[in-house]
XYZ file of N, CA and C in Angstrom:
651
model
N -12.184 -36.646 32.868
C -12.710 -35.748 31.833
C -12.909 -34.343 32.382
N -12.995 -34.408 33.799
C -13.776 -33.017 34.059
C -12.338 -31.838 34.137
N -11.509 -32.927 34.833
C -9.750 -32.109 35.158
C -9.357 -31.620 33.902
N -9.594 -32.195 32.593
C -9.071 -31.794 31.395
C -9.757 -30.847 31.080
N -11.310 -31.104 30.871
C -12.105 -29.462 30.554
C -11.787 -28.418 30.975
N -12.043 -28.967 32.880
C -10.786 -27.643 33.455
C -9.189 -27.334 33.102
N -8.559 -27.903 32.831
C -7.326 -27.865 32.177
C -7.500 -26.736 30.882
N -8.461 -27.158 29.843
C -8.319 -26.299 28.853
C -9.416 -24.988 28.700
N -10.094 -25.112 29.822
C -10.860 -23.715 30.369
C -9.669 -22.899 30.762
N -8.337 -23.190 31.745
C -7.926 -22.577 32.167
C -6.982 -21.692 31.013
N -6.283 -22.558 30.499
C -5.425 -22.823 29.439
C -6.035 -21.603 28.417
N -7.311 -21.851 28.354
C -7.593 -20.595 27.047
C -8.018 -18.981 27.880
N -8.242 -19.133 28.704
C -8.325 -17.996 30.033
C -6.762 -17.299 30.098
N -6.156 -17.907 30.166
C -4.494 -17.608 29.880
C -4.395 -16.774 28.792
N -4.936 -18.173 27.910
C -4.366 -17.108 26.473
C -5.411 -15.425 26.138
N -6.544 -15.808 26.282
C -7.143 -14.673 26.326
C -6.781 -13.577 26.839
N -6.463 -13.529 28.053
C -5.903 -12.716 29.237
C -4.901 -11.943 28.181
N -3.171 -12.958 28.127
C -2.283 -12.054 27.925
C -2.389 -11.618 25.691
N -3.726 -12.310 25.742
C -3.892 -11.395 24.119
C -4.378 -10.055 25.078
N -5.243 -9.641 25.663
C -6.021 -8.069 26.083
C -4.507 -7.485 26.680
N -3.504 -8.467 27.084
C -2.514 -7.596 27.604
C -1.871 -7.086 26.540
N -1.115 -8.205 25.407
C -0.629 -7.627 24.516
C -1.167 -6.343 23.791
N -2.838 -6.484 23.280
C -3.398 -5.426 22.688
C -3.168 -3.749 23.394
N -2.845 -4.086 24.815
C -3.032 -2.792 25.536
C -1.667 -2.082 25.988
N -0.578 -2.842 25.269
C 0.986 -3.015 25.607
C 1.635 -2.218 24.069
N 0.095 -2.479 23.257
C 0.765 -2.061 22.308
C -0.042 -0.499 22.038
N -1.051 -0.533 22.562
C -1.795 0.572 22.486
C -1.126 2.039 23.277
N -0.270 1.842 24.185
C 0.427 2.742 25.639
C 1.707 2.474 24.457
N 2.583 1.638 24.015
C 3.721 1.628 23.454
C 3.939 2.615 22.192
N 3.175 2.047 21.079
C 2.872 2.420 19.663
C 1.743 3.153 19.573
N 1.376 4.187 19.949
C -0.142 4.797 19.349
C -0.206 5.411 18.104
N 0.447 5.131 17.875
C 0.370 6.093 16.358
C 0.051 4.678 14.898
N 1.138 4.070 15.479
C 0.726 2.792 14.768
C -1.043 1.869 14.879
N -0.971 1.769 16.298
C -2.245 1.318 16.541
C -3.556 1.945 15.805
N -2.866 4.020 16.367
C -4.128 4.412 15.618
C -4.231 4.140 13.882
N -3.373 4.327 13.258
C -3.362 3.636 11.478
C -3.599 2.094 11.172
N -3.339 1.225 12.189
C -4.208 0.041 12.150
C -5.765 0.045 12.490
N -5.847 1.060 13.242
C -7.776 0.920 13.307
C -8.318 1.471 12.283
N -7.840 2.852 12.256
C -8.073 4.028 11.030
C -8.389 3.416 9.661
N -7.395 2.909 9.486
C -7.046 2.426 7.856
C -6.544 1.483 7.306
N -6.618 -0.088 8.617
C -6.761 -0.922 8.195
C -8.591 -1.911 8.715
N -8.887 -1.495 9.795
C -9.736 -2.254 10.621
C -10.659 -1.719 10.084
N -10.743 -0.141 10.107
C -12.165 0.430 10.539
C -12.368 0.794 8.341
N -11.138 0.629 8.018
C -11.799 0.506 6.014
C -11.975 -0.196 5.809
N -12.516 -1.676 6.881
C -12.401 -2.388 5.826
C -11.682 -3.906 5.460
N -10.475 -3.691 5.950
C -9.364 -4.024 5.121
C -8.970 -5.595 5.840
N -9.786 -5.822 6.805
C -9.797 -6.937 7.538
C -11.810 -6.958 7.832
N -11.865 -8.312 7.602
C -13.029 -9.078 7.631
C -12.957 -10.408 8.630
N -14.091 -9.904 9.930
C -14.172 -11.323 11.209
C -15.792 -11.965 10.441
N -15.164 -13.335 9.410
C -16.151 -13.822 8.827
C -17.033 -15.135 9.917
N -16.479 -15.239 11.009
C -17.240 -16.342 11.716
C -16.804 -15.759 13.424
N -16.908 -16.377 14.242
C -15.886 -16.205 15.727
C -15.375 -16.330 15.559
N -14.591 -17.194 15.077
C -13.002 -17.399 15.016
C -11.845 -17.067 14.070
N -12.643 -16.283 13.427
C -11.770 -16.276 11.715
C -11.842 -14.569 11.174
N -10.725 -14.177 10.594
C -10.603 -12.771 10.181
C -10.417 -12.694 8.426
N -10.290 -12.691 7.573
C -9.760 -12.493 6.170
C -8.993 -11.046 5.853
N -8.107 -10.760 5.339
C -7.600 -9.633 5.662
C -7.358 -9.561 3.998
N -7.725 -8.662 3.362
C -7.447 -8.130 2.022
C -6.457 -7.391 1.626
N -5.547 -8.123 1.526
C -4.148 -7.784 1.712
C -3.495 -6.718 0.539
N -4.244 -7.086 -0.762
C -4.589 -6.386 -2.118
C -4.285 -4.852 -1.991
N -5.422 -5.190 -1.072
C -6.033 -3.467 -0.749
C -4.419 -2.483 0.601
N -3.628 -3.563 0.500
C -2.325 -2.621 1.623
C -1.340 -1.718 0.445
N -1.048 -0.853 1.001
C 0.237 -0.332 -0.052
C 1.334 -1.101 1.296
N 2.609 -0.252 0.827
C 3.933 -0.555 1.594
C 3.580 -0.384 2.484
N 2.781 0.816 3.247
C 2.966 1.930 4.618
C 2.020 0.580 5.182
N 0.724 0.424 4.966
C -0.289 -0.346 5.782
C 0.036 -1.942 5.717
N 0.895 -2.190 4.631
C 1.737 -3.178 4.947
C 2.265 -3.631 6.431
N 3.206 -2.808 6.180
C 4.081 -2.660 7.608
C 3.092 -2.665 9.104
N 2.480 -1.747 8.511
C 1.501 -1.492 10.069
C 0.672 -3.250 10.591
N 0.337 -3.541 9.595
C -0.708 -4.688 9.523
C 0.737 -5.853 10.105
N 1.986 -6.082 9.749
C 2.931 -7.146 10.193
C 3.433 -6.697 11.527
N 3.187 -5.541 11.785
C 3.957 -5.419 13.149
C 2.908 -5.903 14.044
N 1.474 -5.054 14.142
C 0.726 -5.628 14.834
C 0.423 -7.336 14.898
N 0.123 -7.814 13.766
C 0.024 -8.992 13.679
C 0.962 -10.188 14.538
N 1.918 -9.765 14.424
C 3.132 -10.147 14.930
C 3.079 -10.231 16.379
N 2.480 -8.761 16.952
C 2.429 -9.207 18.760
C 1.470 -10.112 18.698
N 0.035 -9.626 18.212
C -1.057 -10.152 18.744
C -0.714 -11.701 18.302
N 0.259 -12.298 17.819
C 0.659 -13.897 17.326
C 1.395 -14.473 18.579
N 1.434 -13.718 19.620
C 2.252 -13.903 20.887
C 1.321 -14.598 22.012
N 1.603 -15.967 22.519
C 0.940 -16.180 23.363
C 0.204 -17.153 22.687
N 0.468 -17.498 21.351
C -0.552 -18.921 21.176
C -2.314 -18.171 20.815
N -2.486 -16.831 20.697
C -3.546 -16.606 20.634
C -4.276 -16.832 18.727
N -3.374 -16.792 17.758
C -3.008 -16.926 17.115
C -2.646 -18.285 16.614
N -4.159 -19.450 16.224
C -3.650 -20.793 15.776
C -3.500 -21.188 14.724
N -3.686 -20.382 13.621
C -3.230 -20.739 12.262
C -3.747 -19.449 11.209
N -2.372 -19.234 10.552
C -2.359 -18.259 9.478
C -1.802 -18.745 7.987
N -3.306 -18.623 7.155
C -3.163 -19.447 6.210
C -2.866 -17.760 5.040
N -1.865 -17.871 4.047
C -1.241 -16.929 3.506
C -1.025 -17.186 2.190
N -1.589 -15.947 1.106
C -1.301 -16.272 -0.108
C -1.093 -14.610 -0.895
N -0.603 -14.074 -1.720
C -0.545 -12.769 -1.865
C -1.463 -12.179 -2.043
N -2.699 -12.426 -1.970
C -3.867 -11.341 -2.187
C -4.366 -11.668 -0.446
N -4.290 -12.659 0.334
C -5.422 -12.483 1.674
C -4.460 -13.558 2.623
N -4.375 -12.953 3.991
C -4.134 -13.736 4.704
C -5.642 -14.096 5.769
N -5.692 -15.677 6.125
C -7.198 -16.235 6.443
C -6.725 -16.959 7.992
N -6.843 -15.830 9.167
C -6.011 -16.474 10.218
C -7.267 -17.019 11.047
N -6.643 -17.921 11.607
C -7.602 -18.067 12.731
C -7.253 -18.034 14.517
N -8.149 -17.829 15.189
C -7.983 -16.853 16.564
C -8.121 -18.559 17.134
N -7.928 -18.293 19.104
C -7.840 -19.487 19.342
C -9.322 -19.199 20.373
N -9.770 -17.846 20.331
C -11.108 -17.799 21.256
C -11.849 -16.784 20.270
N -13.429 -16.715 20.158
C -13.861 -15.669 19.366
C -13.970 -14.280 20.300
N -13.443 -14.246 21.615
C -13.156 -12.639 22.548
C -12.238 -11.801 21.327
N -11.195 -12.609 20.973
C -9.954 -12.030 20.680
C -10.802 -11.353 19.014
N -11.823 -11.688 18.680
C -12.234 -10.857 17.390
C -12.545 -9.620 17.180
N -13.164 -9.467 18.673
C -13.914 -8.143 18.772
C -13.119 -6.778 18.445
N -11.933 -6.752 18.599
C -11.248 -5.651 18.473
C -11.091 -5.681 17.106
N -11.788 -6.654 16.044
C -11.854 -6.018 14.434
C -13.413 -5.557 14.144
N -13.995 -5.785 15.369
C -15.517 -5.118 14.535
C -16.179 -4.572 15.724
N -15.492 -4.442 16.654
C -16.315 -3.504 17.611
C -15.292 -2.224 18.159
N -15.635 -1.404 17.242
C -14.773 -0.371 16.850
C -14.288 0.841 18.604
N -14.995 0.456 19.515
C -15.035 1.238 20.116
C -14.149 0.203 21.851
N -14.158 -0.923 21.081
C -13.550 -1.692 22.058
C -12.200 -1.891 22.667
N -11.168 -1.014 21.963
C -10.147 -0.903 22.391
C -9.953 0.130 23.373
N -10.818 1.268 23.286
C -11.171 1.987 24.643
C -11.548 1.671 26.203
N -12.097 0.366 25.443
C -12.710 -0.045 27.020
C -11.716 -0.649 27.203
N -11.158 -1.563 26.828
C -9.928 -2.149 27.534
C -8.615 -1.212 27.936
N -8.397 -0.178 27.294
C -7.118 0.746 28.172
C -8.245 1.407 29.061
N -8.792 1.464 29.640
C -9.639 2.265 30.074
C -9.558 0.920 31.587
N -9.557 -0.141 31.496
C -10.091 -1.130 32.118
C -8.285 -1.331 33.246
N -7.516 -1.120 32.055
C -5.901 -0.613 32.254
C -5.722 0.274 33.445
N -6.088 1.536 33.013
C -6.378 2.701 33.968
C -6.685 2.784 35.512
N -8.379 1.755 35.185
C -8.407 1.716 36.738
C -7.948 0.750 37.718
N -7.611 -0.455 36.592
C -6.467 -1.544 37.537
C -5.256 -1.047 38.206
N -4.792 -0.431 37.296
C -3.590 0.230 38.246
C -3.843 1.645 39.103
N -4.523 2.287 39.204
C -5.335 3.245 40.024
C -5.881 2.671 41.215
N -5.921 1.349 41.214
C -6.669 0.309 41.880
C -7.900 0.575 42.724
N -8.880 1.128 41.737
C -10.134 1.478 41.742
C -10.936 0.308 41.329
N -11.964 -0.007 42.048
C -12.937 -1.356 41.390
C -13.852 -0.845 40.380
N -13.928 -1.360 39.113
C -14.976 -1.200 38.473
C -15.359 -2.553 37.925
N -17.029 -2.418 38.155
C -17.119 -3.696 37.425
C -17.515 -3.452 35.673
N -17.055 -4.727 34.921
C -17.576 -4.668 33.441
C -18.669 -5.641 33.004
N -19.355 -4.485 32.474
C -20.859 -4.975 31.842
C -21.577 -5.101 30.567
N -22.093 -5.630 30.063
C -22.668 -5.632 28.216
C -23.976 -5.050 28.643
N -24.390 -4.697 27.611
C -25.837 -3.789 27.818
C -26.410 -3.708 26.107
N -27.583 -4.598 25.781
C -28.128 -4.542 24.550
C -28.624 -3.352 24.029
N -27.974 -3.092 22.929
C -28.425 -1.508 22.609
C -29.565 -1.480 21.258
N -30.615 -0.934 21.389
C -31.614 -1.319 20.184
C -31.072 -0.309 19.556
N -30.498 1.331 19.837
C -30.292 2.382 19.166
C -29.606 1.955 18.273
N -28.618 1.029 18.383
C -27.151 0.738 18.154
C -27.362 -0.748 17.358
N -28.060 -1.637 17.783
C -28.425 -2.811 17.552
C -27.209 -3.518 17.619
N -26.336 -3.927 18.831
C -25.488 -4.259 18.952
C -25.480 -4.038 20.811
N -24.486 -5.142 21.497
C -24.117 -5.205 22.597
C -22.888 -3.993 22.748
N -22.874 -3.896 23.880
C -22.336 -2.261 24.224
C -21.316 -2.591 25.503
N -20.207 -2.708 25.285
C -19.034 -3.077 26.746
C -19.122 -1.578 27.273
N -19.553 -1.302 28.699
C -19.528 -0.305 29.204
C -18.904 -0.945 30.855
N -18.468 0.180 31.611
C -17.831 0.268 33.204
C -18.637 1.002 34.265
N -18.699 0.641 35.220
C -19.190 1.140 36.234
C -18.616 1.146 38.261
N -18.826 2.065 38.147
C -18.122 2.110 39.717
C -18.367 3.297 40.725
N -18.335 2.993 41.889
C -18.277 4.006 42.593
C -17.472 4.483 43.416
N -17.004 6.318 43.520
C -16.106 7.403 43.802
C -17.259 7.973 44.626
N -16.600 8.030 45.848
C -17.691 9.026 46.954
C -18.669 8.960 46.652
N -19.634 7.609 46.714
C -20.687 7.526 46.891
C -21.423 7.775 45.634
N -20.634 8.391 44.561
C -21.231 8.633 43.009
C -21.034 7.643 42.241
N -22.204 7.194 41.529
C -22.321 5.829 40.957
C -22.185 6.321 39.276
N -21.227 5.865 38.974
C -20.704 6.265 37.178
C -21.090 5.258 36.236
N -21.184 5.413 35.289
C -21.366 4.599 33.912
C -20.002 4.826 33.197
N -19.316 4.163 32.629
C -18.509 4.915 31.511
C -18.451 3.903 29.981
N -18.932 4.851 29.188
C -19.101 4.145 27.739
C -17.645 4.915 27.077
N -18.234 4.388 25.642
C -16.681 4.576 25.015
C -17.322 4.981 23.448
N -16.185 5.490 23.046
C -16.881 6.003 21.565
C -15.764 6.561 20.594
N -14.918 5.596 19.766
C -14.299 5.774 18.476
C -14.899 5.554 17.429
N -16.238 5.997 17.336
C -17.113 5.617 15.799
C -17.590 6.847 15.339
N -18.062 7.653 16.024
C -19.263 8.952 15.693
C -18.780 10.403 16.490
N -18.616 11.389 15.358
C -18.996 12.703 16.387
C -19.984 13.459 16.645
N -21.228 12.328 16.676
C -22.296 12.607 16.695
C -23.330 11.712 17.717
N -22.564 11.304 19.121
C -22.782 9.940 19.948
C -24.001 10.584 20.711
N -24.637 9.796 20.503
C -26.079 9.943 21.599
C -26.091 8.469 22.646
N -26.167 8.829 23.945
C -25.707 7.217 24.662
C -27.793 7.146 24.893
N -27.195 5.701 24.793
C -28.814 5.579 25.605
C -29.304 5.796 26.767
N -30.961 5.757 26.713
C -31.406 6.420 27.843
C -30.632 5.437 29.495
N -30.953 4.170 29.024
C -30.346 3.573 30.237
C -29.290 3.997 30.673
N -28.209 4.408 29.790
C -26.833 4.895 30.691
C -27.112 6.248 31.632
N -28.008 6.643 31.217
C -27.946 8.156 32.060
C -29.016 7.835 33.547
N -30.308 6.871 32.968
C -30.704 7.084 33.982
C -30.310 5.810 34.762
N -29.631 4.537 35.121
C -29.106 3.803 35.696
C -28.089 4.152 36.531
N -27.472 5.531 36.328
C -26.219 5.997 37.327
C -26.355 7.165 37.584
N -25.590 7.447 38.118
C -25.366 9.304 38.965
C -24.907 10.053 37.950
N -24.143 9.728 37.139
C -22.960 10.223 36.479
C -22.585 9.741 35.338
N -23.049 10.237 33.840
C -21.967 9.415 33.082
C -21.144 9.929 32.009
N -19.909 9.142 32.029
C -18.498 9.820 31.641
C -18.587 9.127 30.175
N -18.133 9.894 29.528
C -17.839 9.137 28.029
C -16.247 9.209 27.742
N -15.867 7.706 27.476
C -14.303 8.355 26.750
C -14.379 7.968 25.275
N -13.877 9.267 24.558
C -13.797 9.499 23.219
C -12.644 9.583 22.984
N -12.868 9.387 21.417
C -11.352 10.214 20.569
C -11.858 11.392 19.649
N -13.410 11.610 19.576
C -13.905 12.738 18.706
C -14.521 13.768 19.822
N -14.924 15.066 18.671
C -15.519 16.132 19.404
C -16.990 15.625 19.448
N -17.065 15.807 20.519
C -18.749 15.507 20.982
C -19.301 16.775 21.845
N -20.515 17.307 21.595
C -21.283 18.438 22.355
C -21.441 17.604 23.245
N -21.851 17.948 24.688
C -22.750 17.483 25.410
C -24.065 17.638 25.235
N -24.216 16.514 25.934
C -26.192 17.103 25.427
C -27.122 16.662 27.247
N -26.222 16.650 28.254
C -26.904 16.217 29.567
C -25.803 16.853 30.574
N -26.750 17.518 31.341
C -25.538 17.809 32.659
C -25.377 16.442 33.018
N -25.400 15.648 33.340
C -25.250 14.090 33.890
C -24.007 13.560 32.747
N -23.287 14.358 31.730
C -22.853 13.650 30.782
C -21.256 14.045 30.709
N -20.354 13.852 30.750
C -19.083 14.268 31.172
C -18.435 13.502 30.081
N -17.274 14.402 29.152
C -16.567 13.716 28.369
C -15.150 13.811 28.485
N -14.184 12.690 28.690
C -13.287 12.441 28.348
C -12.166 11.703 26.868
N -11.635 12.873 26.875
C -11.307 13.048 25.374
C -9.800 11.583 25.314
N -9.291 10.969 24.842
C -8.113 10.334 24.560
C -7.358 10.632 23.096
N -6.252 11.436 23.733
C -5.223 12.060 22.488
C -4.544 10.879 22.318
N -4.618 9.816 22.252
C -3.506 8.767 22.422
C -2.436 8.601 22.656
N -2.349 9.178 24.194
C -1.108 9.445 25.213
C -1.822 8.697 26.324
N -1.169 7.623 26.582
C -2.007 6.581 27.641
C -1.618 7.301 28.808
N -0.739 8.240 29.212
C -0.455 8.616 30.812
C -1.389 10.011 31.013
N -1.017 10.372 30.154
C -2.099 11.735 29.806
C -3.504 11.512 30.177
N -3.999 10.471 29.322
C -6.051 10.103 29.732
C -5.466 9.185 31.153
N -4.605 8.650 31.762
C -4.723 7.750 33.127
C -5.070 9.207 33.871
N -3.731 10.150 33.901
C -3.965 11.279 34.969
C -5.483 12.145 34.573
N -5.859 12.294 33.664
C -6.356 13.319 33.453
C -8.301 12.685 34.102
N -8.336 11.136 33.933
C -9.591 10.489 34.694
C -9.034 10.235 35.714
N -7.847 9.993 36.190
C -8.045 10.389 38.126
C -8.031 11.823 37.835
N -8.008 12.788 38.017
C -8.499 14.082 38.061
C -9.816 14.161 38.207
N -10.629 13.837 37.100
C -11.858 13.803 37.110
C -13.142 13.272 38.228
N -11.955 11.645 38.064
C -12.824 11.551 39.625
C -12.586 12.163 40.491
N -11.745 12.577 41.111
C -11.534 13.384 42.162
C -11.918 14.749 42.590
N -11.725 15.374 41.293
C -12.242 17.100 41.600
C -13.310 17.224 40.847
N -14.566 16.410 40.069
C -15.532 16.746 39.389
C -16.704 17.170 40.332
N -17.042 16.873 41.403
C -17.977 16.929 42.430
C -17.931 18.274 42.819
């Protein structure tokens, strides 16, 4: 019994894995697409994560254009078995995921940042470790990074929701340094607070945060 648990611990570790790969294969590939799947299908709405494991997608609500967008994506993220059943009728497709990890990227709007971001410093081959952090501001768990560059201890949060982001007090005072990567205009509001912008050019934000670490000091 125990070889099999381990068997299908491993087995869904797999699949998990190459779903964050696919998501981030398609994010560096397609950004334009990706961004009109968050934009104006995820973030209107237009898909519902009604349990862990389950999405409803209001299919009603697609014209042609978000059509398309919604089958292409769908289509990778169906790669890898992550993807165990898609039940389909012309008003809603009712799929179900094979881990509830793989949901988060329909309701935690800011989570596809952290994972190209997580991209970045793997191949930079910089250690950072990843951490959740309960946010009362926010009332919600918060995927943030941390690591250290010459002895400077960083935070890095993420933020595709607001151009109006206030991080909590813990991020600023728990580290030396903390970096935000965005896709909006944000003031600063802390010398301790450093923002990195993402035009959705994945080589562009890789070089432009090694830069940062390197010559910000």
């Amino acid at each position: 019994m125990i070889k099999i648990d381990n068997f299908f611990v491993s087995y869904l570790y797999t699949i998990e894995k190459n779903f964050i790969i696919n998501i981030q294969n398609i994010i560096i590939s397609y950004p334009l697409i990706w961004h009109s799947f968050i934009e104006n299908v995820v973030k209107d709405k237009k898909i519902e994560a009604i349990d862990d494991f389950h999405i409803l997608v209001y299919k009603e609500k697609f014209d042609k254009r978000l059509q398309r967008v919604y089958d292409f994506i769908i289509e990778r993220l169906s790669l890898n078995y992550a993807i165990t059943e898609n039940v389909k009728n012309p008003c809603f497709d009712y799929i179900t995921f094979a881990s509830d990890k793989m949901l988060l990227i329909f309701f935690d709007y800011d989570y596809w940042l952290y994972l190209i971001t997580i991209k970045v410093f793997k191949e930079l081959k910089i250690n950072v470790e990843q951490k959740t952090y309960y946010s009362r501001n926010y009332n919600s768990y918060i995927f943030f990074l941390t690591t250290i560059i010459n002895g400077v201890n960083y935070n890095i949060c993420f933020n595709d929701t607001t151009h109006a982001y206030e991080a909590d007090d813990y991020f600023l005072k728990s580290a030396d340094r903390l970096i935000l990567i965005t896709t909006k205009n944000i003031n600063l509001t802390s010398n301790h607070f450093s923002i990195i912008k993402y035009h959705h050019n994945y080589y562009q934000f890789k070089e432009e945060l090694l830069e940062f670490l390197i010559f910000s000091l």
